[in-house]
Short mmCIF file of N, CA and C and ligand atoms in Angstrom, two decimals:
data_model
loop_
_atom_site.label_atom_id
_atom_site.label_comp_id
_atom_site.label_asym_id
_atom_site.label_seq_id
_atom_site.Cartn_x
_atom_site.Cartn_y
_atom_site.Cartn_z
N MET A 23 1.09 -1.06 0.34
CA MET A 23 -0.19 0.57 -0.07
C MET A 23 1.22 0.74 -0.01
N ASP A 24 0.35 2.03 -0.80
CA ASP A 24 1.28 3.77 -1.10
C ASP A 24 0.82 4.94 0.17
N LYS A 25 1.46 4.59 1.08
CA LYS A 25 1.09 5.29 2.14
C LYS A 25 0.82 6.75 1.35
N GLU A 26 2.22 7.48 1.20
CA GLU A 26 2.31 8.70 0.68
C GLU A 26 1.23 9.16 -0.13
N LYS A 27 1.17 8.30 -1.40
CA LYS A 27 -0.15 8.83 -1.74
C LYS A 27 -1.36 8.75 -1.06
N ILE A 28 -1.71 8.30 0.07
CA ILE A 28 -3.74 8.61 0.87
C ILE A 28 -2.96 9.33 1.23
N LYS A 29 -1.74 9.84 1.65
CA LYS A 29 -1.84 10.91 2.76
C LYS A 29 -1.95 12.01 1.91
N ASN A 30 -1.37 11.86 -0.13
CA ASN A 30 -1.38 13.15 -0.69
C ASN A 30 -2.67 13.56 -0.80
N GLY A 31 -3.62 11.91 -0.47
CA GLY A 31 -4.91 12.54 -1.11
C GLY A 31 -5.75 13.13 0.02
N VAL A 32 -5.33 12.55 1.27
CA VAL A 32 -6.47 12.83 2.46
C VAL A 32 -5.92 14.64 3.15
N ARG A 33 -4.62 14.92 2.45
CA ARG A 33 -4.83 16.49 3.03
C ARG A 33 -5.41 17.31 1.29
N LEU A 34 -5.40 17.11 0.41
CA LEU A 34 -6.29 17.25 -0.73
C LEU A 34 -7.28 17.47 -0.79
N ILE A 35 -7.78 16.36 0.40
CA ILE A 35 -9.47 16.64 0.22
C ILE A 35 -9.52 17.56 1.49
N LEU A 36 -8.81 17.64 1.96
CA LEU A 36 -9.19 18.18 3.71
C LEU A 36 -8.97 19.65 2.67
N GLU A 37 -8.23 20.21 1.88
CA GLU A 37 -8.46 21.62 1.72
C GLU A 37 -9.40 21.07 0.27
N GLY A 38 -10.05 20.68 -0.07
CA GLY A 38 -10.72 20.41 -1.15
C GLY A 38 -12.19 21.32 -0.39
N ILE A 39 -12.17 20.59 0.87
CA ILE A 39 -13.23 21.07 1.58
C ILE A 39 -13.65 22.74 2.46
N GLY A 40 -12.33 23.80 1.94
CA GLY A 40 -11.35 24.27 2.61
C GLY A 40 -11.19 24.70 3.76
N GLU A 41 -10.43 23.09 4.40
CA GLU A 41 -9.87 22.85 5.94
C GLU A 41 -8.64 24.41 5.96
N ASP A 42 -7.56 24.36 6.57
CA ASP A 42 -6.69 24.50 6.71
C ASP A 42 -5.84 23.24 7.83
N THR A 43 -4.87 22.88 6.60
CA THR A 43 -4.25 21.30 7.24
C THR A 43 -3.26 21.52 7.47
N SER A 44 -2.94 22.68 8.46
CA SER A 44 -1.59 23.01 9.14
C SER A 44 -1.89 22.88 10.77
N ARG A 45 -3.96 23.00 10.97
CA ARG A 45 -4.04 22.96 12.44
C ARG A 45 -3.88 22.24 13.23
N GLU A 46 -3.71 21.86 14.26
CA GLU A 46 -3.16 21.06 15.46
C GLU A 46 -3.51 19.87 15.09
N GLY A 47 -5.10 19.90 15.23
CA GLY A 47 -6.27 18.81 15.21
C GLY A 47 -5.90 17.89 13.59
N LEU A 48 -5.63 18.69 12.85
CA LEU A 48 -5.63 18.17 11.16
C LEU A 48 -4.20 17.66 10.83
N LEU A 49 -3.19 17.70 11.80
CA LEU A 49 -1.54 18.13 10.94
C LEU A 49 -0.93 16.17 11.11
N GLU A 50 -1.91 15.44 12.12
CA GLU A 50 -1.80 14.00 12.04
C GLU A 50 -2.45 13.83 11.30
N THR A 51 -3.60 14.26 10.86
CA THR A 51 -4.83 13.58 9.85
C THR A 51 -4.81 12.49 8.77
N PRO A 52 -3.94 13.41 8.26
CA PRO A 52 -2.94 11.94 7.21
C PRO A 52 -3.02 10.88 7.35
N ASP A 53 -1.83 10.79 7.61
CA ASP A 53 -0.39 10.26 8.62
C ASP A 53 -1.84 9.07 9.06
N ARG A 54 -2.10 9.49 10.17
CA ARG A 54 -3.38 8.27 10.89
C ARG A 54 -4.70 7.90 10.01
N ILE A 55 -4.79 8.76 8.50
CA ILE A 55 -5.42 7.81 7.73
C ILE A 55 -5.33 6.28 7.02
N ALA A 56 -3.70 6.79 7.01
CA ALA A 56 -3.06 5.72 6.18
C ALA A 56 -2.87 5.40 6.72
N ARG A 57 -2.67 5.18 8.27
CA ARG A 57 -2.11 3.87 8.96
C ARG A 57 -3.64 3.10 9.22
N MET A 58 -4.76 3.55 8.90
CA MET A 58 -5.96 3.04 9.49
C MET A 58 -6.78 2.80 7.75
N TYR A 59 -6.32 3.07 6.91
CA TYR A 59 -6.36 2.34 5.60
C TYR A 59 -6.10 1.15 5.56
N GLU A 60 -4.30 1.17 6.38
CA GLU A 60 -3.47 -0.29 5.98
C GLU A 60 -4.78 -1.27 7.00
N GLU A 61 -5.30 -0.71 7.45
CA GLU A 61 -5.83 -2.51 8.18
C GLU A 61 -7.24 -2.29 7.61
N ILE A 62 -8.04 -1.71 7.50
CA ILE A 62 -9.56 -1.66 7.08
C ILE A 62 -9.25 -1.86 5.55
N PHE A 63 -8.26 -1.87 4.38
CA PHE A 63 -8.26 -2.50 3.28
C PHE A 63 -6.99 -3.44 3.23
N ALA A 64 -6.74 -4.03 4.37
CA ALA A 64 -5.97 -5.41 4.52
C ALA A 64 -6.30 -6.44 3.70
N GLY A 65 -7.52 -6.29 3.16
CA GLY A 65 -7.92 -7.57 2.24
C GLY A 65 -7.99 -7.65 1.16
N MET A 66 -6.95 -5.60 0.23
CA MET A 66 -6.16 -5.84 -0.79
C MET A 66 -5.63 -7.24 -1.31
N GLU A 67 -4.45 -7.14 -0.04
CA GLU A 67 -3.34 -7.95 -0.15
C GLU A 67 -3.72 -9.94 0.64
N GLN A 68 -4.35 -9.72 0.16
CA GLN A 68 -4.80 -11.02 0.67
C GLN A 68 -6.34 -12.29 0.31
N SER A 69 -5.91 -13.26 -0.07
CA SER A 69 -7.08 -14.48 -0.33
C SER A 69 -7.52 -15.04 0.46
N ALA A 70 -8.91 -15.60 0.08
CA ALA A 70 -9.37 -16.60 0.80
C ALA A 70 -8.50 -17.64 0.77
N LYS A 71 -8.05 -17.53 -0.32
CA LYS A 71 -7.22 -19.28 0.16
C LYS A 71 -6.38 -19.58 1.20
N ILE A 72 -6.12 -19.00 1.77
CA ILE A 72 -5.68 -18.67 2.88
C ILE A 72 -6.21 -19.13 4.46
N PRO A 73 -7.08 -18.72 4.37
CA PRO A 73 -8.38 -19.13 5.76
C PRO A 73 -8.63 -20.66 5.13
N LEU A 74 -9.31 -20.93 4.37
CA LEU A 74 -9.97 -21.83 3.55
C LEU A 74 -8.96 -23.10 3.07
N GLU A 75 -7.71 -23.23 3.27
CA GLU A 75 -6.77 -24.03 2.22
C GLU A 75 -6.88 -25.03 3.22
N LYS A 76 -7.14 -24.88 4.59
CA LYS A 76 -6.65 -25.92 5.69
C LYS A 76 -7.74 -26.05 6.07
N THR A 77 -8.47 -28.30 5.42
CA THR A 77 -10.05 -28.40 5.35
C THR A 77 -9.96 -30.49 6.27
N PHE A 78 -10.77 -30.17 6.80
CA PHE A 78 -10.23 -31.69 7.63
C PHE A 78 -11.52 -32.28 7.02
N THR A 79 -10.71 -34.00 6.71
CA THR A 79 -11.86 -35.02 6.29
C THR A 79 -13.36 -35.13 6.92
N THR A 80 -14.28 -35.32 6.31
CA THR A 80 -15.85 -35.56 6.95
C THR A 80 -16.34 -36.18 6.27
N ASP A 81 -17.25 -37.04 7.40
CA ASP A 81 -18.43 -37.37 6.85
C ASP A 81 -19.98 -36.60 7.30
N ALA A 82 -20.32 -35.78 7.64
CA ALA A 82 -20.82 -35.19 7.69
C ALA A 82 -21.11 -34.65 6.18
N THR A 83 -22.53 -34.66 6.36
CA THR A 83 -23.28 -34.35 4.67
C THR A 83 -24.53 -33.61 5.44
N GLU A 84 -24.94 -32.40 6.45
CA GLU A 84 -25.67 -32.08 6.98
C GLU A 84 -25.24 -30.70 6.70
N MET A 85 -26.09 -29.60 6.95
CA MET A 85 -25.59 -28.28 6.61
C MET A 85 -24.92 -27.81 7.54
N VAL A 86 -23.40 -26.96 7.47
CA VAL A 86 -22.36 -26.25 8.24
C VAL A 86 -23.41 -25.14 8.40
N MET A 87 -23.37 -24.01 9.26
CA MET A 87 -23.62 -22.74 9.99
C MET A 87 -23.64 -22.12 10.82
N GLU A 88 -22.47 -20.63 10.11
CA GLU A 88 -22.02 -20.14 11.12
C GLU A 88 -23.02 -17.90 10.59
N LYS A 89 -23.34 -18.24 11.90
CA LYS A 89 -24.54 -16.68 12.20
C LYS A 89 -24.45 -15.68 12.79
N ASP A 90 -24.33 -14.52 12.58
CA ASP A 90 -23.54 -13.54 13.15
C ASP A 90 -22.77 -13.24 12.94
N ILE A 91 -21.75 -13.06 11.39
CA ILE A 91 -20.51 -12.93 11.83
C ILE A 91 -20.38 -11.61 11.38
N THR A 92 -19.78 -10.51 12.12
CA THR A 92 -20.06 -9.24 12.24
C THR A 92 -18.75 -9.12 12.23
N PHE A 93 -19.19 -7.89 10.71
CA PHE A 93 -17.97 -7.65 9.82
C PHE A 93 -18.87 -5.85 9.55
N TYR A 94 -17.22 -4.92 9.12
CA TYR A 94 -17.15 -3.94 8.74
C TYR A 94 -16.92 -3.94 7.45
N SER A 95 -17.19 -3.10 6.81
CA SER A 95 -16.76 -2.79 5.10
C SER A 95 -16.80 -1.33 4.51
N THR A 96 -16.42 -1.20 3.30
CA THR A 96 -16.76 0.03 3.38
C THR A 96 -17.30 0.28 1.69
N CYS A 97 -18.09 1.33 1.29
CA CYS A 97 -18.97 1.13 0.29
C CYS A 97 -17.68 1.80 -0.68
N GLU A 98 -18.13 1.20 -2.21
CA GLU A 98 -16.72 1.71 -3.12
C GLU A 98 -17.54 2.86 -3.42
N HIS A 99 -18.44 3.26 -3.82
CA HIS A 99 -19.22 4.27 -4.14
C HIS A 99 -18.78 5.54 -2.96
N HIS A 100 -18.59 5.55 -2.37
CA HIS A 100 -19.23 7.09 -1.36
C HIS A 100 -17.42 6.86 -0.41
N LEU A 101 -16.59 5.67 0.11
CA LEU A 101 -16.01 5.53 0.83
C LEU A 101 -16.50 5.29 2.56
N MET A 102 -17.18 4.88 2.66
CA MET A 102 -18.43 4.94 3.77
C MET A 102 -18.05 4.11 4.38
N PRO A 103 -18.48 3.55 5.53
CA PRO A 103 -18.42 2.52 6.18
C PRO A 103 -20.21 1.55 6.02
N PHE A 104 -19.89 0.48 5.66
CA PHE A 104 -21.08 -0.26 6.13
C PHE A 104 -21.21 -1.20 6.95
N PHE A 105 -21.82 -1.98 7.54
CA PHE A 105 -21.35 -2.75 8.50
C PHE A 105 -22.77 -3.93 8.99
N GLY A 106 -22.70 -4.72 9.64
CA GLY A 106 -24.41 -5.67 9.78
C GLY A 106 -23.13 -6.95 9.84
N LYS A 107 -24.05 -7.96 9.72
CA LYS A 107 -23.77 -9.94 9.82
C LYS A 107 -23.87 -10.03 8.95
N VAL A 108 -22.83 -11.48 8.62
CA VAL A 108 -23.03 -12.14 7.69
C VAL A 108 -23.13 -13.79 8.05
N HIS A 109 -23.93 -14.04 7.28
CA HIS A 109 -24.77 -15.98 7.70
C HIS A 109 -24.03 -16.66 6.72
N ILE A 110 -23.26 -17.69 6.80
CA ILE A 110 -22.93 -18.18 5.85
C ILE A 110 -23.37 -19.88 5.95
N ALA A 111 -23.80 -20.08 5.32
CA ALA A 111 -24.04 -22.05 5.49
C ALA A 111 -23.61 -22.52 3.81
N TYR A 112 -22.85 -24.00 4.42
CA TYR A 112 -22.19 -25.08 2.90
C TYR A 112 -23.01 -26.29 3.04
N ILE A 113 -22.73 -27.46 2.35
CA ILE A 113 -23.29 -28.66 2.77
C ILE A 113 -21.40 -28.81 1.96
N PRO A 114 -21.09 -29.42 3.55
CA PRO A 114 -20.05 -30.06 3.32
C PRO A 114 -20.05 -32.18 2.47
N GLN A 115 -19.46 -31.97 0.79
CA GLN A 115 -19.13 -32.68 0.46
C GLN A 115 -17.24 -33.74 0.71
N GLY A 116 -17.44 -34.30 1.87
CA GLY A 116 -16.15 -35.15 2.54
C GLY A 116 -14.81 -33.27 2.74
N LYS A 117 -15.57 -32.44 3.26
CA LYS A 117 -14.79 -31.57 3.41
C LYS A 117 -15.16 -30.44 4.40
N VAL A 118 -14.80 -30.16 5.89
CA VAL A 118 -14.98 -28.89 6.07
C VAL A 118 -13.41 -28.55 6.48
N VAL A 119 -14.44 -27.09 7.11
CA VAL A 119 -13.41 -26.34 7.38
C VAL A 119 -13.31 -24.99 9.09
N GLY A 120 -12.13 -25.26 10.05
CA GLY A 120 -12.52 -25.43 10.85
C GLY A 120 -13.25 -23.76 10.93
N LEU A 121 -14.50 -23.49 11.67
CA LEU A 121 -15.62 -22.47 11.46
C LEU A 121 -14.99 -20.93 11.90
N SER A 122 -13.75 -20.87 12.48
CA SER A 122 -13.06 -19.78 12.78
C SER A 122 -12.41 -18.91 11.04
N LYS A 123 -12.08 -20.06 10.57
CA LYS A 123 -12.08 -19.51 9.37
C LYS A 123 -13.15 -19.35 8.39
N LEU A 124 -14.17 -19.74 8.58
CA LEU A 124 -14.97 -18.53 7.59
C LEU A 124 -15.75 -17.34 7.73
N ALA A 125 -15.10 -16.89 9.17
CA ALA A 125 -15.08 -15.49 10.42
C ALA A 125 -14.00 -14.92 9.20
N ARG A 126 -12.83 -15.21 9.18
CA ARG A 126 -11.14 -15.06 8.37
C ARG A 126 -12.10 -14.37 7.08
N THR A 127 -12.96 -15.66 5.87
CA THR A 127 -12.58 -15.82 5.18
C THR A 127 -13.80 -13.98 4.48
N VAL A 128 -14.70 -13.64 5.67
CA VAL A 128 -15.66 -13.16 5.34
C VAL A 128 -14.48 -11.62 5.74
N GLU A 129 -13.30 -11.89 6.86
CA GLU A 129 -12.53 -10.60 6.50
C GLU A 129 -12.28 -10.00 5.14
N VAL A 130 -11.17 -10.98 4.32
CA VAL A 130 -10.65 -11.14 3.12
C VAL A 130 -11.31 -10.30 2.69
N PHE A 131 -12.39 -10.64 2.76
CA PHE A 131 -13.50 -10.12 1.45
C PHE A 131 -13.87 -8.32 2.01
N ALA A 132 -14.73 -8.17 3.22
CA ALA A 132 -14.79 -7.23 3.63
C ALA A 132 -14.01 -5.79 3.71
N LYS A 133 -12.35 -6.32 4.15
CA LYS A 133 -11.56 -5.25 4.13
C LYS A 133 -11.25 -4.78 2.67
N ARG A 134 -11.97 -4.71 1.95
CA ARG A 134 -11.62 -4.05 0.36
C ARG A 134 -12.68 -2.91 0.21
N PRO A 135 -12.89 -2.47 -0.88
CA PRO A 135 -13.94 -1.66 -0.99
C PRO A 135 -14.63 -2.15 -1.63
N GLN A 136 -15.82 -2.09 -1.64
CA GLN A 136 -17.03 -3.57 -1.85
C GLN A 136 -18.15 -2.27 -2.03
N LEU A 137 -19.19 -3.97 -2.57
CA LEU A 137 -20.58 -3.66 -2.70
C LEU A 137 -21.32 -4.38 -1.66
N GLN A 138 -22.15 -4.69 -1.50
CA GLN A 138 -22.58 -5.43 -0.47
C GLN A 138 -23.31 -6.56 -0.92
N GLU A 139 -23.83 -6.46 -2.55
CA GLU A 139 -23.77 -7.58 -2.60
C GLU A 139 -22.90 -8.15 -3.88
N GLN A 140 -21.11 -7.84 -4.38
CA GLN A 140 -20.60 -8.81 -4.60
C GLN A 140 -19.48 -8.99 -3.30
N LEU A 141 -19.86 -8.61 -1.87
CA LEU A 141 -19.34 -9.38 -1.18
C LEU A 141 -19.88 -10.56 -0.42
N THR A 142 -20.97 -10.02 -0.24
CA THR A 142 -22.27 -11.99 -0.93
C THR A 142 -21.28 -12.79 -1.58
N VAL A 143 -21.43 -12.22 -2.68
CA VAL A 143 -21.26 -13.38 -4.01
C VAL A 143 -19.25 -13.99 -4.10
N GLN A 144 -18.49 -12.78 -3.60
CA GLN A 144 -17.26 -13.00 -3.39
C GLN A 144 -17.36 -14.03 -2.11
N ILE A 145 -17.98 -13.92 -1.15
CA ILE A 145 -17.86 -15.61 -0.41
C ILE A 145 -18.18 -16.57 -0.58
N ALA A 146 -19.37 -16.59 -0.96
CA ALA A 146 -19.89 -18.19 -1.76
C ALA A 146 -19.61 -17.82 -2.72
N ASP A 147 -18.96 -17.73 -3.24
CA ASP A 147 -18.00 -18.18 -4.37
C ASP A 147 -16.80 -19.09 -4.48
N ALA A 148 -15.72 -17.82 -3.13
CA ALA A 148 -14.52 -18.84 -2.79
C ALA A 148 -15.03 -19.99 -1.73
N LEU A 149 -16.34 -20.20 -0.91
CA LEU A 149 -16.13 -21.48 -0.20
C LEU A 149 -17.05 -22.27 -1.12
N MET A 150 -17.65 -22.15 -2.22
CA MET A 150 -17.30 -23.13 -3.80
C MET A 150 -16.21 -23.66 -4.69
N GLU A 151 -15.06 -22.60 -4.23
CA GLU A 151 -13.91 -23.20 -4.92
C GLU A 151 -13.05 -23.57 -4.08
N TYR A 152 -13.38 -23.68 -2.62
CA TYR A 152 -12.16 -23.63 -1.53
C TYR A 152 -12.49 -25.13 -0.86
N LEU A 153 -13.91 -25.42 -1.36
CA LEU A 153 -14.17 -26.41 -0.07
C LEU A 153 -14.70 -27.35 -1.13
N GLN A 154 -15.16 -27.28 -1.99
CA GLN A 154 -16.48 -27.73 -3.41
C GLN A 154 -17.56 -28.51 -2.50
N PRO A 155 -18.31 -28.19 -2.18
CA PRO A 155 -19.20 -28.18 -1.03
C PRO A 155 -20.28 -28.61 -1.89
N LYS A 156 -21.78 -29.42 -1.46
CA LYS A 156 -22.51 -29.80 -2.32
C LYS A 156 -23.46 -28.03 -2.25
N GLY A 157 -23.49 -27.49 -1.56
CA GLY A 157 -23.78 -26.33 -1.52
C GLY A 157 -23.41 -24.91 -1.25
N ALA A 158 -23.71 -24.12 -1.08
CA ALA A 158 -23.38 -23.14 -0.57
C ALA A 158 -24.38 -21.29 -0.62
N MET A 159 -24.36 -21.10 1.28
CA MET A 159 -25.45 -20.12 0.59
C MET A 159 -25.23 -18.55 1.69
N VAL A 160 -24.88 -17.74 1.41
CA VAL A 160 -24.17 -16.13 1.97
C VAL A 160 -25.74 -15.37 2.16
N VAL A 161 -26.03 -14.67 3.00
CA VAL A 161 -26.89 -13.71 3.87
C VAL A 161 -26.99 -12.72 4.24
N ILE A 162 -26.68 -11.56 4.08
CA ILE A 162 -26.29 -10.57 4.70
C ILE A 162 -26.71 -9.03 4.83
N GLU A 163 -26.67 -8.76 5.60
CA GLU A 163 -27.68 -7.97 6.25
C GLU A 163 -26.80 -6.50 7.27
N ALA A 164 -27.04 -5.76 6.55
CA ALA A 164 -25.62 -4.16 6.80
C ALA A 164 -26.78 -2.76 6.61
N GLU A 165 -26.36 -1.95 7.35
CA GLU A 165 -26.30 -0.53 7.20
C GLU A 165 -25.24 0.37 6.53
N HIS A 166 -25.92 1.06 5.64
CA HIS A 166 -24.73 1.69 5.18
C HIS A 166 -24.82 3.18 5.78
N THR A 167 -23.21 3.24 6.39
CA THR A 167 -24.01 5.10 6.46
C THR A 167 -23.70 5.86 5.69
N CYS A 168 -23.04 5.68 4.60
CA CYS A 168 -23.64 6.62 3.20
C CYS A 168 -25.66 7.10 2.86
N MET A 169 -26.39 5.90 3.56
CA MET A 169 -26.95 5.65 3.51
C MET A 169 -28.30 6.87 4.32
N THR A 170 -27.08 6.70 5.73
CA THR A 170 -28.24 6.79 6.60
C THR A 170 -27.23 8.00 7.06
N MET A 171 -26.33 8.74 6.69
CA MET A 171 -26.06 9.96 7.52
C MET A 171 -26.09 10.86 5.96
N ARG A 172 -26.73 10.67 5.01
CA ARG A 172 -26.45 11.90 3.41
C ARG A 172 -27.83 11.07 2.88
N GLY A 173 -27.83 12.09 2.26
CA GLY A 173 -29.27 11.19 0.98
C GLY A 173 -30.33 10.83 1.82
N VAL A 174 -30.67 9.77 1.08
CA VAL A 174 -31.98 9.71 2.01
C VAL A 174 -32.74 9.57 3.81
N LYS A 175 -31.40 9.65 4.40
CA LYS A 175 -30.89 9.70 5.98
C LYS A 175 -32.13 9.07 6.47
N LYS A 176 -31.81 7.62 6.77
CA LYS A 176 -32.76 6.47 7.07
C LYS A 176 -32.28 5.37 8.05
N PRO A 177 -31.47 6.04 9.48
CA PRO A 177 -31.19 5.19 10.18
C PRO A 177 -31.63 4.32 10.46
N GLY A 178 -31.27 2.97 10.02
CA GLY A 178 -32.04 1.69 10.46
C GLY A 178 -32.18 0.73 9.79
N THR A 179 -32.28 1.46 8.66
CA THR A 179 -32.82 0.94 7.54
C THR A 179 -31.09 -0.36 7.41
N VAL A 180 -32.03 -1.37 6.74
CA VAL A 180 -30.74 -2.80 6.96
C VAL A 180 -31.04 -3.12 5.36
N THR A 181 -30.42 -3.56 4.57
CA THR A 181 -30.20 -4.03 3.13
C THR A 181 -30.02 -5.31 3.68
N ALA A 182 -30.91 -6.09 2.61
CA ALA A 182 -30.27 -7.44 2.57
C ALA A 182 -30.05 -7.75 1.70
N THR A 183 -28.78 -8.84 1.20
CA THR A 183 -28.76 -9.53 0.44
C THR A 183 -28.12 -11.53 0.14
N MET A 184 -28.42 -11.92 -0.53
CA MET A 184 -28.27 -12.99 -0.61
C MET A 184 -27.67 -14.03 -2.13
N ALA A 185 -26.87 -15.24 -1.72
CA ALA A 185 -26.76 -15.32 -2.79
C ALA A 185 -25.90 -17.54 -2.56
N THR A 186 -27.08 -17.78 -3.68
CA THR A 186 -26.87 -19.08 -3.33
C THR A 186 -26.17 -19.98 -5.05
N ARG A 187 -25.63 -20.71 -4.24
CA ARG A 187 -24.71 -21.65 -4.96
C ARG A 187 -25.66 -23.35 -4.52
N GLY A 188 -25.12 -24.33 -6.16
CA GLY A 188 -24.81 -25.25 -6.21
C GLY A 188 -26.22 -25.92 -5.28
N VAL A 189 -27.02 -26.66 -4.42
CA VAL A 189 -28.26 -27.33 -3.80
C VAL A 189 -29.11 -26.45 -3.61
N PHE A 190 -28.64 -24.68 -2.57
CA PHE A 190 -28.75 -23.90 -2.42
C PHE A 190 -29.79 -23.14 -3.40
N ALA A 191 -29.45 -23.37 -4.63
CA ALA A 191 -29.90 -23.00 -5.98
C ALA A 191 -30.64 -23.32 -6.58
N GLU A 192 -30.26 -24.53 -6.63
CA GLU A 192 -31.44 -25.34 -7.36
C GLU A 192 -32.95 -26.27 -6.47
N ASP A 193 -32.68 -26.60 -4.63
CA ASP A 193 -33.31 -26.99 -3.40
C ASP A 193 -34.27 -25.90 -3.29
N GLU A 194 -35.18 -25.35 -3.41
CA GLU A 194 -36.35 -23.97 -2.81
C GLU A 194 -36.20 -24.64 -0.89
N GLN A 195 -36.58 -25.68 -0.76
CA GLN A 195 -36.19 -26.91 0.14
C GLN A 195 -35.28 -26.52 1.14
N MET A 196 -34.20 -25.94 0.99
CA MET A 196 -33.00 -26.26 1.07
C MET A 196 -32.71 -24.67 1.44
N LYS A 197 -33.63 -23.34 0.93
CA LYS A 197 -33.23 -22.41 0.93
C LYS A 197 -34.34 -21.96 2.36
N GLN A 198 -35.05 -22.93 2.51
CA GLN A 198 -36.31 -22.85 3.86
C GLN A 198 -35.73 -22.72 4.69
N ASP A 199 -34.67 -24.14 4.34
CA ASP A 199 -33.86 -24.94 5.97
C ASP A 199 -32.36 -24.02 6.52
N PHE A 200 -31.93 -22.94 5.38
CA PHE A 200 -31.06 -22.31 5.53
C PHE A 200 -32.03 -20.89 6.83
N PHE A 201 -33.24 -20.82 6.10
CA PHE A 201 -33.87 -19.40 6.99
C PHE A 201 -34.81 -19.60 8.20
N HIS A 202 -34.71 -21.33 8.40
CA HIS A 202 -34.76 -21.75 9.60
C HIS A 202 -33.98 -22.42 10.30
N MET A 203 -32.88 -22.69 10.58
CA MET A 203 -31.65 -22.91 10.83
C MET A 203 -31.19 -21.22 11.39
N LEU A 204 -31.06 -20.61 10.46
CA LEU A 204 -30.77 -19.00 11.20
C LEU A 204 -31.60 -18.47 12.19
N LYS A 205 -32.97 -19.19 12.62
CA LYS A 205 -33.80 -18.44 13.59
C LYS A 205 -33.53 -19.41 14.51
N ILE A 206 -33.19 -20.94 14.62
CA ILE A 206 -32.78 -21.38 15.79
C ILE A 206 -31.65 -21.00 17.45
ZN1 LIG B 317 -22.05 4.20 -0.67
#
């Protein structure tokens, strides 16, 4: 990541809105933001291969669900945070992955400039690619600060997105099972 570019960019934005970048409170701001971006965009330099590579052999053939995975991401249209919960399920086909690795996979994709729709699809596709399950399903519920702080200003509005792959896409009952498990 090019921190100097980020610092220059932040200085330009502050100047653009009419701020005095030499005043005390703003002096360290470009550097602070550059360091923060290293963290919140860390997924730019990561692949879902790392968390999903190590799998365990299993006879389990029923749904594995990890729900309420908290995430924070950044909307690529406004560079404003959006955050909420990810629910992930898959039907193993000989392989499972450590449960914490599903949360790690969410982090890899969330820590990039993102769209909620795209984040949902990328998680589902990564599961299909690295675990080769019979199916995968991802539901994300999130609040977008670019919607709640500006524009239509509707605090608390939740955007929900869904991606289904394999049996979850083919079989309506599987989708119903997902939502049933989610409520337990
Ligand atoms: Zn936005």
